[in-house]
XYZ file of C-alpha atoms in Angstrom:
403
model
C 26.922 -36.876 -48.189
C 25.381 -36.704 -44.833
C 28.342 -37.467 -42.488
C 31.706 -35.939 -41.990
C 34.591 -36.266 -39.569
C 37.394 -33.636 -39.226
C 40.545 -33.971 -37.257
C 41.800 -30.579 -37.236
C 41.861 -28.460 -34.072
C 40.548 -25.354 -35.858
C 37.502 -25.241 -38.083
C 38.257 -22.669 -40.509
C 35.826 -19.801 -41.268
C 33.079 -20.824 -43.801
C 34.374 -24.619 -43.671
C 30.976 -26.031 -43.652
C 28.864 -23.114 -44.689
C 25.738 -23.995 -46.808
C 26.775 -27.739 -46.983
C 24.378 -30.573 -46.791
C 26.041 -32.632 -44.063
C 23.712 -33.694 -41.358
C 26.049 -35.185 -38.711
C 29.422 -34.052 -37.994
C 31.891 -35.329 -35.647
C 34.886 -33.106 -34.624
C 37.120 -35.240 -31.977
C 40.082 -33.056 -32.002
C 38.713 -29.584 -32.613
C 39.059 -26.979 -29.915
C 37.989 -23.719 -31.867
C 35.119 -23.255 -34.245
C 35.722 -20.086 -36.344
C 33.204 -17.724 -37.673
C 30.558 -18.728 -40.177
C 32.031 -22.260 -39.951
C 28.398 -23.841 -40.226
C 26.500 -20.898 -41.070
C 23.485 -21.741 -43.275
C 24.487 -25.546 -43.292
C 22.016 -28.465 -42.980
C 23.828 -30.032 -40.123
C 21.336 -31.371 -37.419
C 23.652 -33.046 -35.003
C 27.297 -32.364 -33.893
C 29.837 -33.845 -31.592
C 32.492 -31.430 -30.388
C 33.813 -32.862 -27.018
C 36.782 -30.608 -26.873
C 35.736 -27.190 -28.320
C 36.227 -24.416 -25.874
C 35.002 -21.413 -28.089
C 32.480 -20.980 -30.707
C 32.989 -17.658 -32.771
C 30.359 -15.313 -34.094
C 27.935 -16.662 -36.597
C 29.399 -20.043 -36.382
C 25.997 -21.758 -36.722
C 23.755 -19.015 -37.647
C 20.821 -20.110 -39.654
C 21.810 -23.747 -39.585
C 19.336 -26.667 -38.908
C 21.114 -27.679 -35.754
C 18.514 -29.574 -33.445
C 20.467 -30.289 -29.999
C 23.594 -28.866 -28.609
C 25.679 -30.398 -25.840
C 29.140 -29.174 -25.528
C 30.850 -30.064 -22.163
C 33.891 -28.063 -22.671
C 32.682 -24.919 -24.304
C 33.627 -21.861 -22.345
C 32.375 -18.925 -24.615
C 29.687 -18.483 -27.032
C 30.398 -15.447 -29.249
C 27.921 -12.988 -30.939
C 25.102 -14.509 -33.039
C 26.761 -17.830 -32.855
C 23.505 -19.578 -33.184
C 21.235 -16.898 -34.168
C 18.001 -17.935 -36.184
C 18.818 -21.756 -35.600
C 14.864 -22.284 -35.778
C 15.170 -26.131 -35.148
C 17.173 -25.981 -32.002
C 15.380 -27.397 -29.128
C 17.930 -27.996 -26.178
C 21.190 -26.453 -25.307
C 23.497 -27.691 -22.661
C 26.751 -25.714 -21.994
C 27.794 -26.720 -18.444
C 31.147 -24.896 -18.474
C 30.241 -21.732 -20.480
C 30.869 -18.594 -18.539
C 29.828 -16.116 -21.128
C 27.037 -15.960 -23.670
C 27.606 -13.057 -25.977
C 25.163 -10.646 -27.707
C 22.443 -12.287 -29.913
C 23.917 -15.685 -29.349
C 20.777 -17.581 -29.668
C 18.455 -14.953 -30.820
C 15.379 -16.134 -32.914
C 15.730 -19.762 -31.862
C 11.936 -20.129 -31.963
C 11.827 -23.827 -30.895
C 14.415 -23.535 -28.132
C 12.693 -24.878 -24.889
C 15.500 -25.871 -22.508
C 18.988 -24.078 -21.856
C 21.397 -25.353 -19.236
C 24.303 -23.016 -18.179
C 25.639 -24.233 -14.979
C 28.478 -21.746 -14.639
C 27.434 -18.824 -16.882
C 28.247 -15.356 -15.258
C 27.038 -13.083 -18.178
C 24.219 -13.354 -20.494
C 24.745 -10.737 -23.317
C 22.412 -8.108 -25.129
C 19.497 -9.872 -26.724
C 20.909 -13.050 -26.126
C 17.656 -15.158 -26.261
C 15.592 -12.469 -27.685
C 12.428 -13.966 -29.559
C 13.018 -17.607 -28.145
C 9.187 -17.737 -27.703
C 9.314 -21.482 -26.534
C 12.066 -21.065 -23.879
C 10.429 -21.911 -20.601
C 13.294 -23.621 -18.702
C 16.773 -21.884 -18.079
C 19.006 -23.230 -15.639
C 21.599 -20.372 -14.914
C 22.338 -20.130 -11.089
C 25.409 -18.018 -11.260
C 24.493 -15.320 -13.713
C 25.488 -11.733 -12.305
C 25.048 -9.623 -15.407
C 22.073 -9.677 -17.939
C 22.111 -7.478 -21.017
C 19.484 -5.516 -22.345
C 16.574 -7.134 -24.246
C 18.065 -10.544 -23.300
C 14.761 -12.428 -22.934
C 12.219 -10.529 -24.969
C 8.977 -12.771 -25.440
C 10.226 -15.708 -23.628
C 8.349 -17.986 -21.091
C 11.037 -17.994 -18.357
C 10.315 -17.311 -14.664
C 13.960 -16.780 -13.497
C 14.619 -13.846 -11.413
C 18.573 -14.166 -11.406
C 19.022 -13.379 -7.669
C 22.709 -12.369 -8.084
C 22.027 -9.640 -10.325
C 21.634 -6.122 -8.788
C 20.601 -4.203 -12.051
C 18.266 -4.972 -15.149
C 18.483 -2.954 -18.192
C 16.104 -1.887 -20.878
C 13.604 -4.521 -22.007
C 15.239 -7.505 -20.233
C 11.988 -9.258 -19.711
C 9.682 -7.248 -22.211
C 6.680 -9.479 -23.104
C 7.522 -12.337 -21.005
C 4.993 -14.653 -19.562
C 6.092 -14.551 -15.811
C 3.342 -13.736 -13.233
C 5.361 -13.239 -10.410
C 8.664 -11.486 -9.861
C 10.359 -11.239 -6.361
C 14.167 -10.061 -6.095
C 15.804 -9.579 -2.814
C 18.958 -7.625 -4.121
C 18.153 -5.722 -7.342
C 18.574 -1.987 -6.655
C 18.056 -0.594 -10.283
C 15.630 -1.567 -12.965
C 15.887 0.408 -16.304
C 12.811 1.544 -18.507
C 10.811 -1.200 -20.359
C 12.188 -4.187 -18.029
C 8.797 -5.694 -18.062
C 6.863 -3.785 -20.502
C 4.124 -5.846 -22.199
C 4.376 -8.508 -19.498
C 0.502 -9.077 -19.549
C 0.649 -12.125 -17.203
C 2.592 -10.327 -14.564
C 0.493 -9.986 -11.284
C 2.871 -9.711 -8.306
C 6.104 -7.807 -7.854
C 8.194 -7.319 -4.880
C 11.492 -5.528 -4.975
C 13.008 -5.352 -1.572
C 15.977 -3.104 -2.301
C 15.003 -1.389 -5.394
C 16.057 2.285 -5.296
C 15.389 3.433 -8.976
C 12.486 2.410 -11.335
C 12.542 3.083 -14.930
C 15.873 5.137 -15.509
C 16.516 5.156 -19.251
C 19.476 2.709 -20.470
C 21.895 4.608 -22.546
C 23.236 2.199 -25.183
C 25.645 2.854 -28.237
C 22.797 2.730 -30.456
C 20.339 4.653 -28.193
C 21.127 8.191 -27.055
C 19.060 10.553 -24.714
C 17.585 12.305 -27.853
C 16.118 9.217 -29.168
C 14.594 8.488 -25.735
C 13.122 11.991 -25.549
C 11.567 11.618 -29.000
C 9.465 8.691 -27.951
C 11.525 5.451 -27.871
C 10.950 4.869 -24.307
C 8.596 2.628 -22.358
C 7.903 2.511 -18.566
C 9.199 -0.309 -16.695
C 5.909 -1.969 -16.039
C 3.973 -0.223 -18.995
C 1.095 -2.242 -20.386
C 1.203 -4.811 -17.422
C -2.441 -4.980 -17.616
C -2.640 -7.882 -15.009
C -0.536 -6.299 -12.466
C -2.298 -6.311 -9.102
C 0.352 -5.585 -6.453
C 3.494 -3.851 -6.326
C 5.813 -3.656 -3.175
C 8.966 -1.364 -3.307
C 9.637 -0.651 0.212
C 12.763 1.276 -0.325
C 12.417 2.923 -3.710
C 13.513 6.581 -4.040
C 12.902 7.544 -7.822
C 10.196 6.459 -9.963
C 10.596 7.459 -13.741
C 8.505 8.488 -16.720
C 5.541 6.004 -17.605
C 6.634 3.512 -14.964
C 3.014 2.068 -14.380
C 1.429 3.459 -17.449
C -1.663 1.626 -18.669
C -1.607 -0.901 -15.625
C -5.204 -1.094 -15.652
C -5.748 -3.825 -12.914
C -3.351 -2.235 -10.352
C -6.059 -0.891 -7.749
C -3.639 0.510 -5.103
C -0.060 1.216 -4.549
C 1.517 2.385 -1.362
C 4.803 4.305 -1.914
C 7.236 4.325 1.028
C 8.590 7.526 2.892
C 12.046 6.914 1.022
C 10.525 8.173 -2.047
C 12.106 11.491 -3.318
C 11.022 11.692 -6.969
C 7.817 10.827 -8.742
C 7.438 11.513 -12.395
C 4.138 13.297 -13.373
C 3.353 10.622 -15.834
C 4.484 7.510 -13.814
C 0.559 6.436 -13.365
C -0.678 7.684 -16.718
C -3.848 5.890 -17.884
C -4.552 4.199 -14.633
C -7.259 4.284 -12.183
C -5.120 3.408 -9.200
C -5.160 4.666 -5.551
C -1.699 6.034 -5.262
C -0.516 6.804 -1.714
C 2.606 8.928 -2.038
C 4.710 11.075 0.468
C 5.731 13.304 -2.460
C 3.161 15.810 -3.706
C 3.026 15.943 -7.586
C 0.334 16.806 -9.964
C -0.131 13.611 -12.027
C -1.039 14.000 -15.525
C -3.316 11.735 -17.618
C -4.280 9.993 -14.285
C -7.762 8.873 -13.541
C -7.379 7.436 -10.051
C -6.944 9.144 -6.536
C -3.653 10.350 -5.185
C -3.432 10.330 -1.410
C -0.646 12.660 -0.178
C 0.246 10.709 2.952
C 2.754 8.341 4.450
C 2.179 4.654 4.422
C 1.555 4.740 8.123
C -1.183 7.400 7.716
C -2.829 5.540 4.801
C -2.939 2.375 6.815
C -4.597 4.018 9.811
C -7.359 5.575 7.556
C -8.040 2.322 5.958
C -8.357 0.606 9.529
C -10.444 3.534 10.737
C -12.715 3.249 8.006
C -13.196 -0.462 8.567
C -13.842 0.348 12.232
C -16.778 2.943 11.655
C -19.170 0.637 13.524
C -17.217 0.765 16.488
C -17.286 4.414 16.558
C -21.092 4.544 15.869
C -21.706 2.166 19.000
C -19.321 4.266 21.196
C -20.894 7.498 20.376
C -24.376 5.917 20.795
C -23.570 4.845 24.295
C -21.767 8.141 25.195
C -24.997 9.941 24.378
C -27.148 7.454 26.398
C -24.894 7.811 29.492
C -24.737 11.457 29.432
C -28.511 11.830 28.891
C -30.455 13.244 31.795
C -34.180 12.760 31.796
C -36.479 15.165 33.467
C -37.419 14.310 37.021
C -40.853 13.009 37.221
C -43.844 14.945 39.019
C -45.651 12.962 41.711
C -48.937 13.954 43.407
C -49.372 11.473 45.728
C -48.740 11.426 49.543
C -45.284 12.360 50.849
C -44.716 8.636 52.041
C -45.828 7.222 48.643
C -43.697 9.906 46.850
C -40.593 8.799 48.951
C -41.058 5.271 48.241
C -41.588 5.899 44.315
C -38.453 8.129 44.292
C -36.420 5.282 45.919
C -37.842 2.700 43.376
C -37.007 5.035 40.505
C -33.589 5.660 41.589
C -32.735 2.124 41.816
C -34.275 1.533 38.387
C -31.962 4.470 36.961
C -28.953 3.016 38.800
C -29.452 -0.355 37.278
C -29.854 1.140 33.855
C -26.592 3.156 34.104
C -24.746 0.066 35.425
C -25.891 -2.107 32.446
C -24.793 0.872 30.071
C -21.399 1.072 31.648
C -20.742 -2.623 31.225
C -21.799 -2.523 27.764
C -19.636 0.549 26.974
C -16.594 -1.060 28.709
C -16.883 -4.063 26.275
C -16.916 -1.770 23.207
C -14.022 0.318 24.569
C -12.002 -2.908 24.540
C -12.695 -2.938 20.856
C -11.836 0.869 20.491
C -8.462 0.261 22.099
C -7.447 -1.761 19.087
C -8.356 1.288 16.874
C -7.125 4.057 19.135
C -3.377 3.871 18.180
C -4.351 4.574 14.644
C -6.509 7.526 15.380
C -3.503 8.898 17.438
C -1.566 9.253 14.031
C -3.994 12.039 12.993
C -3.936 13.933 16.148
C -1.569 16.619 14.695
C -2.858 16.432 11.186
C -6.378 16.953 11.237
C -6.666 18.201 7.669
C -5.096 14.933 6.375
C -7.761 13.134 8.620
C -10.311 14.896 7.083
C -9.491 14.380 3.535
C -8.552 10.632 3.849
C -11.323 9.515 6.198
C -14.301 11.671 4.798
C -17.499 11.234 7.057
C -15.564 8.802 9.416
C -13.629 11.918 10.495
C -16.490 13.611 12.276
C -17.189 10.527 14.226
C -13.590 10.039 15.269
C -13.516 13.836 16.181
C -16.398 13.417 18.437
C -14.964 10.577 20.327
C -11.324 11.509 20.325
C -11.515 15.236 20.693
C -9.140 15.647 17.570
């Protein structure tokens, strides 16, 4: 038998488990109990009035498409390991519980118009999932989207827990309101290139869950928030205060990161295995670090960068300073007095014209220097910092600005 039609409002636990029905129509059912279709051969099902699907209801079945307009809640593991499921539409569902669609390898599209919560590991290992419509989600559980292809940022969320997007293929992540991102949120996201987290305060705090206590984390079950993001090029966290263990470990493509003055705590292993230029207002001895640590504010760093690029302006100004202040020895004349006075006047006119030309050129270059001068002013009271950050340029700047 390949077709079945049931009229009961409740589909009892295990009612169709391991059966060979391929199409099922349940016109009056409002509740599908646990294990109802577990391991069955059902491929298509019509359940227009069902509002709740209990745990393991379709687990391991051969269901291909799911469209349930009335469903409000999908419970734990309801569709776990449905390896033939390709599309899910649940426009009125508000809660997707833990493991609900875990291991649905063929799942490509999910529509959740009203969903507010997506549970722990709800779409874990859905490796084909690329399109997720869930505009109202405010709470995403840990490991919810491991190794998926989604690019959603969930703008209403203010926290992401451990491994939320681990191994995803997202390349850019910008979020206006998230304040806390726990450990491993983006671990192994090898396609991730650009990150901007406008209001993030904490990066990489360990998520404590019922099956994961602090002792397990200390023993090694911990990954940095961006660990192994080998394509990561830029990170902007203008308000971050705390950066935890291994946050940027092995981010081999991260050349420079400028940390804001709001930073209070930087873990000594935050940049382990990287060759990054780190600009930090917090002085810390970084371990297993192969880059350069600039102990400076973002303003000083940007000033040093600007001044280094303007070295040629300094060179020109110093050259003309030397020319203007240089006084050649007076020439010795042996002609008659009249001839001497005439030659002296000619020499004076020539010298005046040369100085006028030099002054004009200097004025032009001072206009260029005026653009650089405000940056030099930042180092007026911190000459040691200027010397460390500017290197050889510091001597030229000192010569011209009297620092």
